[in-house]
Amino acid sequence: MDAANEAGQAKADSAKGLAQLGTVSGDAPTHAPAPNTPQFTREEDLHAYHEMLLIRRFEEKAGQLYGMGLIGGFCHLYIGQEAVVIGMQMASVEGDQTITGYRDHGHMLACGMDPKGVMAELTGRRGGYSRGKGGSMHMFSKEKQFFGGHGIVGAQVSLGTGLGFADAYKKNGKVSLTYMGDGAANQGQVYESFNMAQLWKLPVVYVIENNRYAMGTSVARASAQTDFSKRGISFGIPGEQVDGMDVRTVREAASRAVEHARSGQGPYILEMQTYRYRGHSMSDPAKYRTKDEVSKMRDEHDPIEMVRKRLIEMHGVPEADLKATDAKVRETVNDAAEFATHDPEPDPSELWTDILLEARA
Amino acid sequence: MATDILMPALSPTMEEGKLAKWLKKEGDPVKSGDVLAEIETDKATMEVEAIDEGILAKILIEEGTEGVKVNTPIAIIAGEGEDVAAAAAGGGSKPDAAAPAQSAPTPTMQAEGQASAPAATAKSGDDKANAPAAPAVITNKSPAPVMDEFPPGTEMVTMTVRESLRDAMAEEMRREDSVFVMGEEVAEYQGAYKVTQGLLQEFGARRVVDTPITEHGFAGIAAGAAFTGLRPIVEFMTFNFAMQAIDHIINSAAKTLYMSGGQLGCPIVFRGPNGAAARVGAQHSHDYSAWYSNVPGLKVIAPYTASDAKGLLKAAIRDPNPVIFLENEILYGQSFPVPKLDDFVLPIGKARIHRTGKDVTIVSFSIGMTYALKAAQALADEGIEAEVIDLRTIRPMDTDTIVESVKKTGRCVTVEEGFPQSGIGAEIIARLMADAFDFLDAPVLRVTGKDVPMPYAANLEKLALPNVAEVIQAVKAVCYR
């Protein structure tokens, strides 16, 4: 284990609380606030609160629209995991690329993509980011350097490594933030990618969002090594376990990882210990876990509630201010839903466009 | 007793090589494991080790000799206690016996358009065996260039398909820094089939990237890099191995443009040898033309000549879409005239009429063209003038050129090495039914590889592949002759 890895492990110890979460369905999570938790300034907490709340409200609205039949197919909600992507974004800089799997709405919003365009894609309308041709799992924004949105579990890991390859090739100082879930982390191509990323010292931060269930299969039932931060050990890639419910610990670990990658030392693995409140997709009744497990997480470790509490108790933010933020976020989300339900479907001629690009003259 | 040392076959497709250097001289003692000589093939320089013990009695092929056929005796070793002079005099006189599979030399059968006779492969030997009344030497009866794709009077240089592919990549890499090559053994080793020879030396390790043996991973990495605007050329050692990577080829490279509403193109070339080589068994012989042909969002190219290989690979590298570039190992070493132009780029999606004729249309591509052209030559001698169309691009398919030809001939046969069901021939036939039904005077027939995994045994492999006789038979059937 190299020095960076040791440092990572040392930091990981501070996240032990959540690391000891039960890994078998039904176990009560036992999370105690870790000592030496990094602190946020008032502004940072306000920012994190707004960003996470936007994702939460957006996803709740998406769930509602799905229930109304306005969103079809698959729809994977990010509710509960918001601190991961916001903490990561707070540690990255403009131009860094983001790529993830199918649970991607939160990542898009975190990248600064327009909620209207995202929601309209969910409803399959012409104003959607993919003009209605991608859907929930397939949205992209070159402008925001968001590269999808991928429906084949694990495929985004090789693709994200390729983004890092391009950064190294162009020597542009950018970093690829490549997200995957605990399920994807068992795919073979993940390890092919780890190998090449370390071999070529590519600037990639692999973020394993361990929400404890790969669809209905708990981590313990699918993974011989449930400590995902160790998944890079045989390649010499440093890794750490992070309390992914606390945006502050996420941001701190992310800063370390991004700096490592950006400075030419190669890839870094962050296991974000997190939890999704909803089922795998809208059609998942989530019978593989108890209601108590979910409500315990919501009550004790909700990433947004923790920030809200801090803002009031530590930073002295008046509740009225937070209510104003809530209202603003609701308005943004309602506008997005309004747009997404009134925007026309794509023109039938769109069926035949965007299959091939015209060759340059 | 004296033993003949035979010219060894050093690869599945090697037919001849250069005896580069003798490391033992006449009179030297030789024991098992000693390096006797160095042999150069078009892919590599290899050492030949002794298996028998004794004295090197006589060298039959001097060093520096080129074009030494496999199984030609190159030296004689006298056994222990044997009279060296007698052994030298007595051995090496039975070349036929030394080549058990061949009872007679394979006659030259040069397909039209080739600059020189192709090496007599197992398959062309098969052609001979099955082609009735095929003359030993066929002259090129095709009128000079059917299609004008370069200015008249352009100087032509003879080069192999391998060299033309290499030149195409090198020219495009000189032109744009965003073009790079990635794959197994492409750099230090100079290419498993030597297609990337010299690229590392010219462009360095940043742009000629050796990968671990991880097709799935590096295909994904290349596709991801292409999303950012880089232009990767991914070499698969063979397209059989691309099956490990097919998810990224189809789901990532081909579909992302559409799924992103036109935002995110994937300018990438996946290239490498496709289809059967010789005696490499079912897992190394699959022709995937039809598979990739099935997928919207891909372009699929499968050239036959060196000229097309060069012009189309350059076009593929410049194309903003994912392009599957299907090469053929047996064609790598074959030579063709290639126009000497600074920047020779051909249009993707345009078939080439390789030979004009009025009686029947034969449509093929890649190595299938060798069967088609040899059949056309043989048929001409029987008074049937076949028009031979080289598709060159499988997708988008140039239906117009096929239909125009069939309107003239009223008859059509397709030729491919791939499997019959849902094959390229099946597609061509469906298009002709829709677009040329009223012009057809006979059902369209297809000649394909047989509907079996490729066997290893030499005789079975010959049976599994199409051959010239089958093409001739199919043409005669559609001509009611």
PDB file of N, CA and C in Angstrom, chain A residues 129-131 133-134 138 140-142 147 150 152 155 158-159 161-163 165-166 169-171 189 192 195-196 199-200 350-351 353-360, chain B residues 176-177 179-180 182 206-207 209-210 212 214 216-218 220-221 223-225 227-228 230-231 247-248 251-252 256-264 297 320-321:
ATOM      1  N   TYR A 129     -33.227  17.149 -22.930  1.00  0.00           N
ATOM      2  CA  TYR A 129     -31.801  17.243 -23.286  1.00  0.00           C
ATOM      3  C   TYR A 129     -31.442  16.381 -24.492  1.00  0.00           C
ATOM      4  N   SER A 130     -32.132  15.274 -24.669  1.00  0.00           N
ATOM      5  CA  SER A 130     -31.874  14.427 -25.836  1.00  0.00           C
ATOM      6  C   SER A 130     -33.029  14.515 -26.826  1.00  0.00           C
ATOM      7  N   ARG A 131     -33.740  15.624 -26.761  1.00  0.00           N
ATOM      8  CA  ARG A 131     -34.890  15.869 -27.643  1.00  0.00           C
ATOM      9  C   ARG A 131     -35.928  14.749 -27.560  1.00  0.00           C
ATOM     10  N   LYS A 133     -35.330  11.577 -27.090  1.00  0.00           N
ATOM     11  CA  LYS A 133     -34.917  10.291 -27.653  1.00  0.00           C
ATOM     12  C   LYS A 133     -34.046   9.472 -26.718  1.00  0.00           C
ATOM     13  N   GLY A 134     -33.744  10.026 -25.556  1.00  0.00           N
ATOM     14  CA  GLY A 134     -32.887   9.297 -24.626  1.00  0.00           C
ATOM     15  C   GLY A 134     -33.657   8.735 -23.444  1.00  0.00           C
ATOM     16  N   HIS A 138     -30.597   8.347 -20.328  1.00  0.00           N
ATOM     17  CA  HIS A 138     -29.688   8.787 -21.388  1.00  0.00           C
ATOM     18  C   HIS A 138     -29.814  10.274 -21.668  1.00  0.00           C
ATOM     19  N   PHE A 140     -27.262  13.933 -21.805  1.00  0.00           N
ATOM     20  CA  PHE A 140     -25.879  14.369 -21.948  1.00  0.00           C
ATOM     21  C   PHE A 140     -25.854  15.890 -22.064  1.00  0.00           C
ATOM     22  N   SER A 141     -24.771  16.492 -21.667  1.00  0.00           N
ATOM     23  CA  SER A 141     -24.589  17.913 -21.931  1.00  0.00           C
ATOM     24  C   SER A 141     -23.112  18.179 -22.146  1.00  0.00           C
ATOM     25  N   LYS A 142     -22.782  18.443 -23.392  1.00  0.00           N
ATOM     26  CA  LYS A 142     -21.396  18.770 -23.709  1.00  0.00           C
ATOM     27  C   LYS A 142     -21.001  20.047 -22.965  1.00  0.00           C
ATOM     28  N   PHE A 147     -21.410  13.438 -19.392  1.00  0.00           N
ATOM     29  CA  PHE A 147     -21.326  12.445 -20.463  1.00  0.00           C
ATOM     30  C   PHE A 147     -22.261  11.249 -20.249  1.00  0.00           C
ATOM     31  N   HIS A 150     -25.902   6.218 -18.548  1.00  0.00           N
ATOM     32  CA  HIS A 150     -25.675   4.985 -19.312  1.00  0.00           C
ATOM     33  C   HIS A 150     -26.450   3.835 -18.691  1.00  0.00           C
ATOM     34  N   ILE A 152     -26.207   0.480 -19.377  1.00  0.00           N
ATOM     35  CA  ILE A 152     -25.578  -0.831 -19.236  1.00  0.00           C
ATOM     36  C   ILE A 152     -24.695  -0.765 -17.998  1.00  0.00           C
ATOM     37  N   ALA A 155     -20.799   0.009 -17.810  1.00  0.00           N
ATOM     38  CA  ALA A 155     -20.215   0.522 -19.059  1.00  0.00           C
ATOM     39  C   ALA A 155     -19.620   1.916 -18.865  1.00  0.00           C
ATOM     40  N   SER A 158     -15.724   2.201 -17.961  1.00  0.00           N
ATOM     41  CA  SER A 158     -14.726   2.231 -19.037  1.00  0.00           C
ATOM     42  C   SER A 158     -14.813   3.545 -19.797  1.00  0.00           C
ATOM     43  N   LEU A 159     -16.014   3.992 -20.052  1.00  0.00           N
ATOM     44  CA  LEU A 159     -16.184   5.254 -20.787  1.00  0.00           C
ATOM     45  C   LEU A 159     -15.601   6.411 -19.989  1.00  0.00           C
ATOM     46  N   THR A 161     -13.257   6.234 -17.825  1.00  0.00           N
ATOM     47  CA  THR A 161     -11.805   6.086 -17.875  1.00  0.00           C
ATOM     48  C   THR A 161     -11.290   6.664 -19.193  1.00  0.00           C
ATOM     49  N   GLY A 162     -12.103   6.509 -20.234  1.00  0.00           N
ATOM     50  CA  GLY A 162     -11.753   7.100 -21.526  1.00  0.00           C
ATOM     51  C   GLY A 162     -11.768   8.618 -21.495  1.00  0.00           C
ATOM     52  N   LEU A 163     -12.680   9.190 -20.713  1.00  0.00           N
ATOM     53  CA  LEU A 163     -12.671  10.650 -20.550  1.00  0.00           C
ATOM     54  C   LEU A 163     -11.348  11.074 -19.900  1.00  0.00           C
ATOM     55  N   PHE A 165      -8.618   9.363 -20.078  1.00  0.00           N
ATOM     56  CA  PHE A 165      -7.582   9.133 -21.091  1.00  0.00           C
ATOM     57  C   PHE A 165      -7.458  10.365 -21.978  1.00  0.00           C
ATOM     58  N   ALA A 166      -8.601  10.906 -22.385  1.00  0.00           N
ATOM     59  CA  ALA A 166      -8.587  12.092 -23.249  1.00  0.00           C
ATOM     60  C   ALA A 166      -7.973  13.285 -22.518  1.00  0.00           C
ATOM     61  N   TYR A 169      -4.347  12.752 -22.583  1.00  0.00           N
ATOM     62  CA  TYR A 169      -3.865  12.907 -23.965  1.00  0.00           C
ATOM     63  C   TYR A 169      -3.747  14.388 -24.309  1.00  0.00           C
ATOM     64  N   LYS A 170      -4.780  15.145 -23.881  1.00  0.00           N
ATOM     65  CA  LYS A 170      -4.793  16.584 -24.210  1.00  0.00           C
ATOM     66  C   LYS A 170      -4.020  17.410 -23.184  1.00  0.00           C
ATOM     67  N   LYS A 171      -3.602  16.769 -22.101  1.00  0.00           N
ATOM     68  CA  LYS A 171      -2.895  17.471 -21.015  1.00  0.00           C
ATOM     69  C   LYS A 171      -3.661  18.724 -20.610  1.00  0.00           C
ATOM     70  N   GLN A 189     -15.431  -5.204 -16.475  1.00  0.00           N
ATOM     71  CA  GLN A 189     -14.765  -4.079 -17.141  1.00  0.00           C
ATOM     72  C   GLN A 189     -14.324  -3.005 -16.163  1.00  0.00           C
ATOM     73  N   GLU A 192     -10.793  -4.014 -15.551  1.00  0.00           N
ATOM     74  CA  GLU A 192      -9.990  -3.722 -16.740  1.00  0.00           C
ATOM     75  C   GLU A 192      -9.663  -2.227 -16.759  1.00  0.00           C
ATOM     76  N   ASN A 195      -7.168  -1.178 -14.024  1.00  0.00           N
ATOM     77  CA  ASN A 195      -5.812  -1.566 -14.413  1.00  0.00           C
ATOM     78  C   ASN A 195      -5.194  -0.544 -15.360  1.00  0.00           C
ATOM     79  N   MET A 196      -5.942  -0.203 -16.395  1.00  0.00           N
ATOM     80  CA  MET A 196      -5.383   0.739 -17.379  1.00  0.00           C
ATOM     81  C   MET A 196      -5.258   2.143 -16.810  1.00  0.00           C
ATOM     82  N   LEU A 199      -2.182   2.034 -14.729  1.00  0.00           N
ATOM     83  CA  LEU A 199      -1.036   1.792 -15.624  1.00  0.00           C
ATOM     84  C   LEU A 199      -0.622   3.086 -16.319  1.00  0.00           C
ATOM     85  N   TRP A 200      -1.611   3.832 -16.763  1.00  0.00           N
ATOM     86  CA  TRP A 200      -1.343   5.060 -17.527  1.00  0.00           C
ATOM     87  C   TRP A 200      -1.508   6.313 -16.685  1.00  0.00           C
ATOM     88  N   GLU A 350     -38.247  13.361 -36.263  1.00  0.00           N
ATOM     89  CA  GLU A 350     -37.075  13.150 -35.401  1.00  0.00           C
ATOM     90  C   GLU A 350     -36.681  11.682 -35.289  1.00  0.00           C
ATOM     91  N   LEU A 351     -37.628  10.815 -35.650  1.00  0.00           N
ATOM     92  CA  LEU A 351     -37.307   9.376 -35.639  1.00  0.00           C
ATOM     93  C   LEU A 351     -36.042   9.099 -36.438  1.00  0.00           C
ATOM     94  N   THR A 353     -33.542  11.278 -37.356  1.00  0.00           N
ATOM     95  CA  THR A 353     -32.380  12.170 -37.228  1.00  0.00           C
ATOM     96  C   THR A 353     -31.441  11.655 -36.136  1.00  0.00           C
ATOM     97  N   ASP A 354     -30.217  12.157 -36.165  1.00  0.00           N
ATOM     98  CA  ASP A 354     -29.203  11.872 -35.133  1.00  0.00           C
ATOM     99  C   ASP A 354     -28.732  10.420 -35.129  1.00  0.00           C
ATOM    100  N   ILE A 355     -28.887   9.739 -36.264  1.00  0.00           N
ATOM    101  CA  ILE A 355     -28.375   8.368 -36.333  1.00  0.00           C
ATOM    102  C   ILE A 355     -26.910   8.399 -36.731  1.00  0.00           C
ATOM    103  N   LEU A 356     -26.615   9.232 -37.719  1.00  0.00           N
ATOM    104  CA  LEU A 356     -25.222   9.423 -38.130  1.00  0.00           C
ATOM    105  C   LEU A 356     -24.978  10.919 -38.294  1.00  0.00           C
ATOM    106  N   LEU A 357     -23.746  11.343 -38.079  1.00  0.00           N
ATOM    107  CA  LEU A 357     -23.373  12.721 -38.354  1.00  0.00           C
ATOM    108  C   LEU A 357     -22.903  12.823 -39.799  1.00  0.00           C
ATOM    109  N   GLU A 358     -23.117  13.973 -40.399  1.00  0.00           N
ATOM    110  CA  GLU A 358     -22.598  14.203 -41.744  1.00  0.00           C
ATOM    111  C   GLU A 358     -21.079  14.299 -41.668  1.00  0.00           C
ATOM    112  N   ALA A 359     -20.427  13.685 -42.635  1.00  0.00           N
ATOM    113  CA  ALA A 359     -18.974  13.766 -42.680  1.00  0.00           C
ATOM    114  C   ALA A 359     -18.555  15.199 -42.997  1.00  0.00           C
ATOM    115  N   ARG A 360     -17.431  15.592 -42.433  1.00  0.00           N
ATOM    116  CA  ARG A 360     -16.910  16.926 -42.737  1.00  0.00           C
ATOM    117  C   ARG A 360     -16.507  17.012 -44.201  1.00  0.00           C
TER     118      ARG A 360
ATOM    119  N   GLU B 176      -3.745  14.918 -38.241  1.00  0.00           N
ATOM    120  CA  GLU B 176      -4.474  15.381 -37.047  1.00  0.00           C
ATOM    121  C   GLU B 176      -3.927  14.745 -35.782  1.00  0.00           C
ATOM    122  N   ASP B 177      -3.620  15.588 -34.825  1.00  0.00           N
ATOM    123  CA  ASP B 177      -3.075  15.095 -33.564  1.00  0.00           C
ATOM    124  C   ASP B 177      -4.111  14.302 -32.773  1.00  0.00           C
ATOM    125  N   VAL B 179      -5.909  11.958 -33.763  1.00  0.00           N
ATOM    126  CA  VAL B 179      -5.988  10.559 -34.194  1.00  0.00           C
ATOM    127  C   VAL B 179      -4.913   9.749 -33.473  1.00  0.00           C
ATOM    128  N   PHE B 180      -5.312   8.662 -32.842  1.00  0.00           N
ATOM    129  CA  PHE B 180      -4.331   7.777 -32.219  1.00  0.00           C
ATOM    130  C   PHE B 180      -4.757   6.320 -32.389  1.00  0.00           C
ATOM    131  N   MET B 182      -4.829   2.399 -30.756  1.00  0.00           N
ATOM    132  CA  MET B 182      -4.789   1.700 -29.482  1.00  0.00           C
ATOM    133  C   MET B 182      -5.157   0.240 -29.706  1.00  0.00           C
ATOM    134  N   ARG B 206       2.584   8.100 -26.916  1.00  0.00           N
ATOM    135  CA  ARG B 206       1.341   8.807 -26.602  1.00  0.00           C
ATOM    136  C   ARG B 206       0.259   8.474 -27.618  1.00  0.00           C
ATOM    137  N   ARG B 207       0.637   8.292 -28.873  1.00  0.00           N
ATOM    138  CA  ARG B 207      -0.364   8.132 -29.934  1.00  0.00           C
ATOM    139  C   ARG B 207      -0.440   6.714 -30.475  1.00  0.00           C
ATOM    140  N   VAL B 209      -0.715   3.260 -28.690  1.00  0.00           N
ATOM    141  CA  VAL B 209      -0.881   2.834 -27.299  1.00  0.00           C
ATOM    142  C   VAL B 209      -1.068   1.321 -27.203  1.00  0.00           C
ATOM    143  N   ASP B 210      -0.090   0.665 -26.612  1.00  0.00           N
ATOM    144  CA  ASP B 210      -0.236  -0.764 -26.312  1.00  0.00           C
ATOM    145  C   ASP B 210      -1.197  -0.927 -25.140  1.00  0.00           C
ATOM    146  N   PRO B 212      -3.324  -3.611 -22.349  1.00  0.00           N
ATOM    147  CA  PRO B 212      -3.390  -4.983 -21.835  1.00  0.00           C
ATOM    148  C   PRO B 212      -4.444  -5.766 -22.640  1.00  0.00           C
ATOM    149  N   THR B 214      -7.516  -6.616 -22.793  1.00  0.00           N
ATOM    150  CA  THR B 214      -8.779  -6.271 -22.146  1.00  0.00           C
ATOM    151  C   THR B 214      -9.675  -5.557 -23.150  1.00  0.00           C
ATOM    152  N   HIS B 216     -12.865  -5.452 -23.711  1.00  0.00           N
ATOM    153  CA  HIS B 216     -14.036  -4.745 -23.203  1.00  0.00           C
ATOM    154  C   HIS B 216     -13.620  -3.390 -22.635  1.00  0.00           C
ATOM    155  N   GLY B 217     -12.584  -3.415 -21.831  1.00  0.00           N
ATOM    156  CA  GLY B 217     -12.132  -2.187 -21.183  1.00  0.00           C
ATOM    157  C   GLY B 217     -11.593  -1.169 -22.165  1.00  0.00           C
ATOM    158  N   PHE B 218     -10.715  -1.578 -23.060  1.00  0.00           N
ATOM    159  CA  PHE B 218     -10.112  -0.537 -23.902  1.00  0.00           C
ATOM    160  C   PHE B 218     -11.056  -0.059 -24.999  1.00  0.00           C
ATOM    161  N   GLY B 220     -14.153   0.500 -24.387  1.00  0.00           N
ATOM    162  CA  GLY B 220     -14.905   1.514 -23.653  1.00  0.00           C
ATOM    163  C   GLY B 220     -14.088   2.774 -23.437  1.00  0.00           C
ATOM    164  N   ILE B 221     -12.823   2.601 -23.108  1.00  0.00           N
ATOM    165  CA  ILE B 221     -11.950   3.765 -22.911  1.00  0.00           C
ATOM    166  C   ILE B 221     -11.850   4.560 -24.215  1.00  0.00           C
ATOM    167  N   ALA B 223     -14.011   4.615 -26.678  1.00  0.00           N
ATOM    168  CA  ALA B 223     -15.290   5.259 -26.972  1.00  0.00           C
ATOM    169  C   ALA B 223     -15.468   6.503 -26.112  1.00  0.00           C
ATOM    170  N   GLY B 224     -15.082   6.393 -24.846  1.00  0.00           N
ATOM    171  CA  GLY B 224     -15.163   7.563 -23.961  1.00  0.00           C
ATOM    172  C   GLY B 224     -14.276   8.691 -24.459  1.00  0.00           C
ATOM    173  N   ALA B 225     -13.076   8.348 -24.906  1.00  0.00           N
ATOM    174  CA  ALA B 225     -12.166   9.369 -25.440  1.00  0.00           C
ATOM    175  C   ALA B 225     -12.763  10.005 -26.698  1.00  0.00           C
ATOM    176  N   PHE B 227     -15.882  10.460 -27.300  1.00  0.00           N
ATOM    177  CA  PHE B 227     -16.953  11.390 -26.908  1.00  0.00           C
ATOM    178  C   PHE B 227     -16.396  12.809 -26.718  1.00  0.00           C
ATOM    179  N   THR B 228     -15.129  12.895 -26.349  1.00  0.00           N
ATOM    180  CA  THR B 228     -14.537  14.213 -26.109  1.00  0.00           C
ATOM    181  C   THR B 228     -13.947  14.814 -27.371  1.00  0.00           C
ATOM    182  N   LEU B 230     -11.611  13.167 -29.443  1.00  0.00           N
ATOM    183  CA  LEU B 230     -10.448  12.447 -29.955  1.00  0.00           C
ATOM    184  C   LEU B 230     -10.935  11.443 -31.001  1.00  0.00           C
ATOM    185  N   ARG B 231     -10.004  10.979 -31.851  1.00  0.00           N
ATOM    186  CA  ARG B 231     -10.384  10.072 -32.935  1.00  0.00           C
ATOM    187  C   ARG B 231      -9.581   8.771 -32.836  1.00  0.00           C
ATOM    188  N   ASP B 247     -20.434  -4.782 -26.422  1.00  0.00           N
ATOM    189  CA  ASP B 247     -21.341  -3.869 -25.712  1.00  0.00           C
ATOM    190  C   ASP B 247     -20.957  -2.418 -25.975  1.00  0.00           C
ATOM    191  N   HIS B 248     -19.666  -2.119 -25.918  1.00  0.00           N
ATOM    192  CA  HIS B 248     -19.266  -0.731 -26.150  1.00  0.00           C
ATOM    193  C   HIS B 248     -19.406  -0.346 -27.616  1.00  0.00           C
ATOM    194  N   ASN B 251     -23.704  -0.537 -27.813  1.00  0.00           N
ATOM    195  CA  ASN B 251     -24.466   0.282 -26.868  1.00  0.00           C
ATOM    196  C   ASN B 251     -23.840   1.643 -26.597  1.00  0.00           C
ATOM    197  N   SER B 252     -22.511   1.714 -26.609  1.00  0.00           N
ATOM    198  CA  SER B 252     -21.885   3.004 -26.313  1.00  0.00           C
ATOM    199  C   SER B 252     -21.599   3.786 -27.593  1.00  0.00           C
ATOM    200  N   THR B 256     -25.057   6.381 -28.887  1.00  0.00           N
ATOM    201  CA  THR B 256     -25.027   7.591 -28.055  1.00  0.00           C
ATOM    202  C   THR B 256     -25.452   8.842 -28.821  1.00  0.00           C
ATOM    203  N   LEU B 257     -25.086   8.941 -30.082  1.00  0.00           N
ATOM    204  CA  LEU B 257     -25.482  10.125 -30.848  1.00  0.00           C
ATOM    205  C   LEU B 257     -27.001  10.272 -30.817  1.00  0.00           C
ATOM    206  N   TYR B 258     -27.679   9.184 -31.065  1.00  0.00           N
ATOM    207  CA  TYR B 258     -29.146   9.222 -31.090  1.00  0.00           C
ATOM    208  C   TYR B 258     -29.698   9.508 -29.697  1.00  0.00           C
ATOM    209  N   MET B 259     -29.157   8.802 -28.718  1.00  0.00           N
ATOM    210  CA  MET B 259     -29.677   8.942 -27.354  1.00  0.00           C
ATOM    211  C   MET B 259     -29.411  10.326 -26.775  1.00  0.00           C
ATOM    212  N   SER B 260     -28.439  11.034 -27.376  1.00  0.00           N
ATOM    213  CA  SER B 260     -28.125  12.372 -26.866  1.00  0.00           C
ATOM    214  C   SER B 260     -28.786  13.447 -27.722  1.00  0.00           C
ATOM    215  N   GLY B 261     -29.683  13.034 -28.576  1.00  0.00           N
ATOM    216  CA  GLY B 261     -30.347  14.012 -29.428  1.00  0.00           C
ATOM    217  C   GLY B 261     -29.377  14.753 -30.336  1.00  0.00           C
ATOM    218  N   GLY B 262     -28.325  14.036 -30.762  1.00  0.00           N
ATOM    219  CA  GLY B 262     -27.383  14.624 -31.712  1.00  0.00           C
ATOM    220  C   GLY B 262     -26.229  15.370 -31.074  1.00  0.00           C
ATOM    221  N   GLN B 263     -26.152  15.371 -29.738  1.00  0.00           N
ATOM    222  CA  GLN B 263     -25.096  16.140 -29.072  1.00  0.00           C
ATOM    223  C   GLN B 263     -23.737  15.475 -29.093  1.00  0.00           C
ATOM    224  N   LEU B 264     -23.748  14.166 -28.894  1.00  0.00           N
ATOM    225  CA  LEU B 264     -22.495  13.491 -28.578  1.00  0.00           C
ATOM    226  C   LEU B 264     -22.147  12.438 -29.629  1.00  0.00           C
ATOM    227  N   GLY B 297     -26.425   3.414 -36.692  1.00  0.00           N
ATOM    228  CA  GLY B 297     -25.445   4.182 -35.931  1.00  0.00           C
ATOM    229  C   GLY B 297     -24.023   3.767 -36.229  1.00  0.00           C
ATOM    230  N   PRO B 320     -17.148  11.258 -38.784  1.00  0.00           N
ATOM    231  CA  PRO B 320     -17.508  11.609 -37.402  1.00  0.00           C
ATOM    232  C   PRO B 320     -18.305  10.525 -36.678  1.00  0.00           C
ATOM    233  N   ASN B 321     -18.483   9.376 -37.301  1.00  0.00           N
ATOM    234  CA  ASN B 321     -19.292   8.301 -36.727  1.00  0.00           C
ATOM    235  C   ASN B 321     -18.435   7.081 -36.411  1.00  0.00           C
TER     236      ASN B 321
END
